[in-house]
């Protein structure tokens, strides 16, 4: 008996949390026949670092993908993320394609996918660039929901700077009685990031990050200046039953917003200490599941096939 035809092919999605997203979808949506292909980080490192060989690397990469999905018929959906390497890679594939933006629009990415249907979690980008909006999601829904996290700190932030350090320093200096765990990670150069990626792999590194990030009473969520949509950190914190301290004024319109669970910097007149020590307002599980990667990615596929 012939195998059912593959309905969707994810190409790229090579960060550990992205791999986990597709893996979770594949496990739970077996009837959809989902495939996932991405390259070791050294391939992209060489592509970006050595322009002299970039065309040759792209040619070999394209032939590899072409061979992997040659059995697919014309109804298959190719799904790629907002990454220059992978967008160039799929350009000549003769299938229906969509792009899922996991970042706010920047650089020349839009030019590379101008004739492809695009999805974004950022409300402003969806309006400005006529992209279809999707709710932010987490690939670790089950892990976050079922894990009992400690509360080792009053508030925690772990992440890269991206303009956040000034806000974080101000928050800490004004609340010296509170116990903060703030780790602003310096973004290393491409070579260092590549070497690190060889040792910090897949689901384990992402889940280790989650374990530290959410072993706290509150999570600090600082959005970037040009971002209007919610972050993955905001969604994950509430699923993990942790309160959120944020600078996003738009968050009041979010379906998961609750004054008891969310403190907005610059707007909230409550004592931060009082907010932190109040009980968390429990959120309905079915409502939280709406922000799982399985639910959102499945909806995107159904809209696009």
PDB file of C-alpha atoms in Angstrom, residues 1 45 48 61 121 149 184 207 211 272 277:
ATOM      1  CA  UNK A   1       0.000   0.000   0.000  1.00  0.00           C
ATOM      2  CA  UNK A  45      28.034  29.889   8.647  1.00  0.00           C
ATOM      3  CA  UNK A  48      27.321  34.023   5.103  1.00  0.00           C
ATOM      4  CA  UNK A  61      21.884  22.886  -0.656  1.00  0.00           C
ATOM      5  CA  UNK A 121       2.957  37.558  15.048  1.00  0.00           C
ATOM      6  CA  UNK A 149       8.881  25.530  38.827  1.00  0.00           C
ATOM      7  CA  UNK A 184      21.862  40.140  29.805  1.00  0.00           C
ATOM      8  CA  UNK A 207      14.508  23.275  28.219  1.00  0.00           C
ATOM      9  CA  UNK A 211      14.040  25.819  33.753  1.00  0.00           C
ATOM     10  CA  UNK A 272       5.910  46.205  42.499  1.00  0.00           C
ATOM     11  CA  UNK A 277       3.488  38.680  46.217  1.00  0.00           C
TER      12      UNK A 277
END
